[in-house]
Amino acid sequence: MSLRLRLPIIILLLSGAAFAEPPADSLPATAATAAAPAAASSVPAPAPAATTAEAHSLDQDVQSLKQQVLELNRDLFVLQEDLLFPANTQVAVFVSMDIGTFFNLDTVKLTIDGDEVASYLYTPREVQALAQGGTQRFYIGNLKVGQHELVAIFTGKGPHDRDYRRGATVKLDKGIGAKFVELKISDLQRKLEPEFLVKVWE
């Protein structure tokens, strides 16, 4: 084979060697480390201590705000009652119970000067609270100066689980200033039956 025919073959072989894939260890350093930031970003960074302190401070602010709202509501309630029921005309009626062995309270109805002004149906839990010394503000309203008649009707279960209905009456002399009336249920031990009392507090 002449030299003229061999020369193109040699050139082609040299050209094929130029297009061969370079070895892996010859890659630039930047290409080898390009995936490192992506892998590192998948690990969550620890929360700074300042974030926990800020959350705790925010919780304290929320609790303080709730307390202020409660106090404001209480003050508004007192102010509303003072406006609706001035001390000069105010009358308040409370219900209490002493032991209550001989009577299981069901309802209380209150009339003033023949007009029914309040009635209430009690739950067993409320009766238990009264028997343990609790007091319920049953009614609050306005009365003009002068004589008034208050009648309270109590219904429930008496001795031997019998239906019981009793009334208690008081003449109220309303003057200048608030009046407070207590409707009290107590046990009459000598007769083994309930007793219903009405007491006016000055």
mmCIF file of C-alpha atoms in Angstrom:
data_model
loop_
_atom_site.group_PDB
_atom_site.id
_atom_site.type_symbol
_atom_site.label_atom_id
_atom_site.label_comp_id
_atom_site.label_asym_id
_atom_site.label_seq_id
_atom_site.Cartn_x
_atom_site.Cartn_y
_atom_site.Cartn_z
ATOM 1 C CA MET A 1 0.000 0.000 0.000
ATOM 2 C CA SER A 2 1.366 3.341 -1.035
ATOM 3 C CA LEU A 3 1.934 6.248 1.406
ATOM 4 C CA ARG A 4 -0.889 8.193 -0.242
ATOM 5 C CA LEU A 5 -3.439 5.568 0.789
ATOM 6 C CA ARG A 6 -2.194 5.135 4.377
ATOM 7 C CA LEU A 7 -2.263 8.816 5.309
ATOM 8 C CA PRO A 8 -6.117 9.262 5.483
ATOM 9 C CA ILE A 9 -6.420 6.144 7.681
ATOM 10 C CA ILE A 10 -3.935 7.498 10.185
ATOM 11 C CA ILE A 11 -5.754 10.792 10.307
ATOM 12 C CA LEU A 12 -9.088 9.047 10.996
ATOM 13 C CA LEU A 13 -7.600 7.024 13.856
ATOM 14 C CA LEU A 14 -6.204 10.165 15.413
ATOM 15 C CA SER A 15 -9.580 11.908 15.038
ATOM 16 C CA GLY A 16 -11.404 9.005 16.845
ATOM 17 C CA ALA A 17 -9.005 9.267 19.758
ATOM 18 C CA ALA A 18 -9.822 12.969 20.124
ATOM 19 C CA PHE A 19 -13.575 12.263 20.603
ATOM 20 C CA ALA A 20 -13.145 9.537 23.265
ATOM 21 C CA GLU A 21 -14.763 10.176 26.734
ATOM 22 C CA PRO A 22 -12.261 11.542 29.227
ATOM 23 C CA PRO A 23 -11.612 9.558 32.443
ATOM 24 C CA ALA A 24 -13.706 10.369 35.542
ATOM 25 C CA ASP A 25 -10.754 11.576 37.568
ATOM 26 C CA SER A 26 -10.063 14.242 34.965
ATOM 27 C CA LEU A 27 -13.449 16.110 35.614
ATOM 28 C CA PRO A 28 -13.117 19.642 36.933
ATOM 29 C CA ALA A 29 -13.502 20.073 40.714
ATOM 30 C CA THR A 30 -16.472 22.417 40.294
ATOM 31 C CA ALA A 31 -18.507 19.749 38.499
ATOM 32 C CA ALA A 32 -17.754 17.124 41.136
ATOM 33 C CA THR A 33 -18.956 19.348 43.966
ATOM 34 C CA ALA A 34 -22.021 20.886 42.243
ATOM 35 C CA ALA A 35 -24.459 18.476 43.962
ATOM 36 C CA ALA A 36 -23.141 19.183 47.482
ATOM 37 C CA PRO A 37 -25.291 22.290 48.210
ATOM 38 C CA ALA A 38 -28.486 20.450 47.152
ATOM 39 C CA ALA A 39 -27.761 17.577 49.533
ATOM 40 C CA ALA A 40 -26.982 19.935 52.394
ATOM 41 C CA SER A 41 -30.192 21.922 51.874
ATOM 42 C CA SER A 42 -32.355 18.847 52.615
ATOM 43 C CA VAL A 43 -31.222 18.796 56.295
ATOM 44 C CA PRO A 44 -33.331 21.287 58.392
ATOM 45 C CA ALA A 45 -31.352 23.829 60.319
ATOM 46 C CA PRO A 46 -31.890 23.856 64.105
ATOM 47 C CA ALA A 47 -34.336 26.556 65.331
ATOM 48 C CA PRO A 48 -32.526 29.424 66.992
ATOM 49 C CA ALA A 49 -33.071 29.908 70.720
ATOM 50 C CA ALA A 50 -34.513 33.360 70.058
ATOM 51 C CA THR A 51 -37.552 31.816 68.300
ATOM 52 C CA THR A 52 -38.516 29.796 71.398
ATOM 53 C CA ALA A 53 -38.160 32.838 73.617
ATOM 54 C CA GLU A 54 -40.330 34.907 71.270
ATOM 55 C CA ALA A 55 -43.065 32.208 71.283
ATOM 56 C CA HIS A 56 -43.036 32.109 75.084
ATOM 57 C CA SER A 57 -43.272 35.896 75.249
ATOM 58 C CA LEU A 58 -46.167 35.874 72.767
ATOM 59 C CA ASP A 59 -48.037 33.283 74.866
ATOM 60 C CA GLN A 60 -47.618 35.465 77.959
ATOM 61 C CA ASP A 61 -48.976 38.463 76.040
ATOM 62 C CA VAL A 62 -52.037 36.455 74.928
ATOM 63 C CA GLN A 63 -52.759 35.296 78.504
ATOM 64 C CA SER A 64 -52.404 38.850 79.791
ATOM 65 C CA LEU A 65 -54.785 40.099 77.101
ATOM 66 C CA LYS A 66 -57.374 37.432 78.050
ATOM 67 C CA GLN A 67 -57.193 38.523 81.691
ATOM 68 C CA GLN A 68 -57.708 42.153 80.714
ATOM 69 C CA VAL A 69 -60.746 41.186 78.610
ATOM 70 C CA LEU A 70 -62.256 39.289 81.555
ATOM 71 C CA GLU A 71 -61.727 42.238 83.888
ATOM 72 C CA LEU A 72 -63.214 44.617 81.330
ATOM 73 C CA ASN A 73 -66.292 42.398 80.890
ATOM 74 C CA ARG A 74 -66.750 42.275 84.662
ATOM 75 C CA ASP A 75 -66.513 46.061 84.957
ATOM 76 C CA LEU A 76 -68.976 46.508 82.094
ATOM 77 C CA PHE A 77 -71.390 44.061 83.740
ATOM 78 C CA VAL A 78 -71.238 45.955 87.044
ATOM 79 C CA LEU A 79 -71.716 49.262 85.230
ATOM 80 C CA GLN A 80 -74.691 47.877 83.307
ATOM 81 C CA GLU A 81 -76.346 46.684 86.509
ATOM 82 C CA ASP A 82 -75.766 50.049 88.169
ATOM 83 C CA LEU A 83 -77.473 51.739 85.232
ATOM 84 C CA LEU A 84 -80.383 49.293 84.963
ATOM 85 C CA PHE A 85 -80.910 48.799 88.691
ATOM 86 C CA PRO A 86 -79.937 51.928 90.646
ATOM 87 C CA ALA A 87 -79.304 51.409 94.354
ATOM 88 C CA ASN A 88 -82.296 53.551 95.317
ATOM 89 C CA THR A 89 -84.801 51.201 93.626
ATOM 90 C CA GLN A 90 -82.897 47.908 93.479
ATOM 91 C CA VAL A 91 -84.200 44.684 95.015
ATOM 92 C CA ALA A 92 -82.251 41.423 94.773
ATOM 93 C CA VAL A 93 -83.529 37.969 95.728
ATOM 94 C CA PHE A 94 -81.243 35.025 96.555
ATOM 95 C CA VAL A 95 -81.913 31.307 97.015
ATOM 96 C CA SER A 96 -79.970 29.196 99.523
ATOM 97 C CA MET A 97 -80.302 25.784 101.127
ATOM 98 C CA ASP A 98 -79.338 24.450 104.544
ATOM 99 C CA ILE A 99 -78.714 20.679 104.381
ATOM 100 C CA GLY A 100 -81.867 19.926 102.329
ATOM 101 C CA THR A 101 -82.262 16.334 103.556
ATOM 102 C CA PHE A 102 -86.064 16.419 103.504
ATOM 103 C CA PHE A 103 -86.527 18.252 100.222
ATOM 104 C CA ASN A 104 -85.215 17.757 96.702
ATOM 105 C CA LEU A 105 -85.695 21.116 94.969
ATOM 106 C CA ASP A 106 -87.231 21.201 91.497
ATOM 107 C CA THR A 107 -88.456 24.751 90.775
ATOM 108 C CA VAL A 108 -88.827 28.141 92.432
ATOM 109 C CA LYS A 109 -91.301 30.788 91.304
ATOM 110 C CA LEU A 110 -91.357 34.386 92.590
ATOM 111 C CA THR A 111 -94.199 36.887 92.391
ATOM 112 C CA ILE A 112 -94.119 40.517 93.519
ATOM 113 C CA ASP A 113 -97.425 42.247 94.123
ATOM 114 C CA GLY A 114 -99.211 39.446 92.268
ATOM 115 C CA ASP A 115 -96.996 39.565 89.155
ATOM 116 C CA GLU A 116 -94.673 36.665 88.372
ATOM 117 C CA VAL A 117 -91.177 38.106 87.951
ATOM 118 C CA ALA A 118 -88.963 35.002 87.933
ATOM 119 C CA SER A 119 -89.012 31.208 87.823
ATOM 120 C CA TYR A 120 -86.231 28.663 87.597
ATOM 121 C CA LEU A 121 -85.945 24.912 86.965
ATOM 122 C CA TYR A 122 -82.971 23.383 88.777
ATOM 123 C CA THR A 123 -80.689 20.588 87.623
ATOM 124 C CA PRO A 124 -79.442 17.933 90.092
ATOM 125 C CA ARG A 125 -75.984 19.510 89.906
ATOM 126 C CA GLU A 126 -77.339 22.930 90.845
ATOM 127 C CA VAL A 127 -79.308 21.462 93.763
ATOM 128 C CA GLN A 128 -76.134 19.770 94.969
ATOM 129 C CA ALA A 129 -74.239 23.071 94.781
ATOM 130 C CA LEU A 130 -76.926 24.762 96.900
ATOM 131 C CA ALA A 131 -76.846 21.915 99.436
ATOM 132 C CA GLN A 132 -73.079 22.375 99.740
ATOM 133 C CA GLY A 133 -73.464 26.010 100.759
ATOM 134 C CA GLY A 134 -73.873 27.787 97.430
ATOM 135 C CA THR A 135 -76.114 30.813 96.954
ATOM 136 C CA GLN A 136 -77.938 31.701 93.752
ATOM 137 C CA ARG A 137 -78.875 35.228 92.782
ATOM 138 C CA PHE A 138 -82.382 34.390 91.697
ATOM 139 C CA TYR A 139 -83.768 37.787 90.729
ATOM 140 C CA ILE A 140 -82.769 41.442 90.502
ATOM 141 C CA GLY A 141 -85.153 44.263 89.665
ATOM 142 C CA ASN A 142 -86.501 47.675 90.600
ATOM 143 C CA LEU A 143 -89.157 48.546 93.148
ATOM 144 C CA LYS A 144 -90.528 51.940 94.015
ATOM 145 C CA VAL A 145 -90.622 53.151 97.591
ATOM 146 C CA GLY A 146 -93.503 51.656 99.598
ATOM 147 C CA GLN A 147 -95.026 48.346 100.705
ATOM 148 C CA HIS A 148 -94.701 45.259 98.516
ATOM 149 C CA GLU A 149 -95.608 41.579 98.881
ATOM 150 C CA LEU A 150 -93.167 38.878 97.789
ATOM 151 C CA VAL A 151 -94.415 35.294 97.405
ATOM 152 C CA ALA A 152 -92.042 32.399 96.648
ATOM 153 C CA ILE A 153 -93.415 29.001 95.563
ATOM 154 C CA PHE A 154 -91.129 25.956 95.966
ATOM 155 C CA THR A 155 -91.863 22.630 94.250
ATOM 156 C CA GLY A 156 -89.967 19.377 94.444
ATOM 157 C CA LYS A 157 -89.863 16.017 96.187
ATOM 158 C CA GLY A 158 -90.482 15.905 99.924
ATOM 159 C CA PRO A 159 -90.216 13.080 102.496
ATOM 160 C CA HIS A 160 -90.913 9.586 101.130
ATOM 161 C CA ASP A 161 -90.400 10.965 97.597
ATOM 162 C CA ARG A 162 -93.784 12.688 97.606
ATOM 163 C CA ASP A 163 -94.545 15.718 95.442
ATOM 164 C CA TYR A 164 -94.148 18.824 97.539
ATOM 165 C CA ARG A 165 -95.341 22.380 96.930
ATOM 166 C CA ARG A 166 -94.981 25.085 99.540
ATOM 167 C CA GLY A 167 -95.107 28.867 99.574
ATOM 168 C CA ALA A 168 -93.406 31.553 101.652
ATOM 169 C CA THR A 169 -94.569 35.177 101.865
ATOM 170 C CA VAL A 170 -92.970 38.363 103.120
ATOM 171 C CA LYS A 171 -94.103 41.984 103.297
ATOM 172 C CA LEU A 172 -91.325 44.193 102.027
ATOM 173 C CA ASP A 173 -91.079 47.824 103.087
ATOM 174 C CA LYS A 174 -89.026 49.374 100.310
ATOM 175 C CA GLY A 175 -87.305 52.577 101.283
ATOM 176 C CA ILE A 176 -84.396 54.519 99.811
ATOM 177 C CA GLY A 177 -81.569 52.119 99.118
ATOM 178 C CA ALA A 178 -81.157 48.556 97.885
ATOM 179 C CA LYS A 179 -83.024 45.639 99.451
ATOM 180 C CA PHE A 180 -81.770 42.059 99.612
ATOM 181 C CA VAL A 181 -84.099 39.101 100.202
ATOM 182 C CA GLU A 182 -83.020 35.515 100.954
ATOM 183 C CA LEU A 183 -85.246 32.526 100.171
ATOM 184 C CA LYS A 184 -83.884 29.771 102.376
ATOM 185 C CA ILE A 185 -84.729 26.057 102.353
ATOM 186 C CA SER A 186 -83.852 24.274 105.584
ATOM 187 C CA ASP A 187 -84.674 21.068 107.446
ATOM 188 C CA LEU A 188 -87.161 21.136 110.300
ATOM 189 C CA GLN A 189 -85.704 18.289 112.312
ATOM 190 C CA ARG A 190 -88.441 18.016 114.923
ATOM 191 C CA LYS A 191 -91.076 17.428 112.232
ATOM 192 C CA LEU A 192 -88.795 15.668 109.738
ATOM 193 C CA GLU A 193 -89.917 17.949 106.944
ATOM 194 C CA PRO A 194 -88.544 20.934 104.997
ATOM 195 C CA GLU A 195 -88.994 24.526 106.051
ATOM 196 C CA PHE A 196 -89.071 27.575 103.760
ATOM 197 C CA LEU A 197 -88.001 30.914 105.141
ATOM 198 C CA VAL A 198 -87.866 34.425 103.701
ATOM 199 C CA LYS A 199 -85.413 36.834 105.244
ATOM 200 C CA VAL A 200 -84.967 40.514 104.387
ATOM 201 C CA TRP A 201 -81.421 41.825 104.753
ATOM 202 C CA GLU A 202 -81.005 45.513 105.454
#
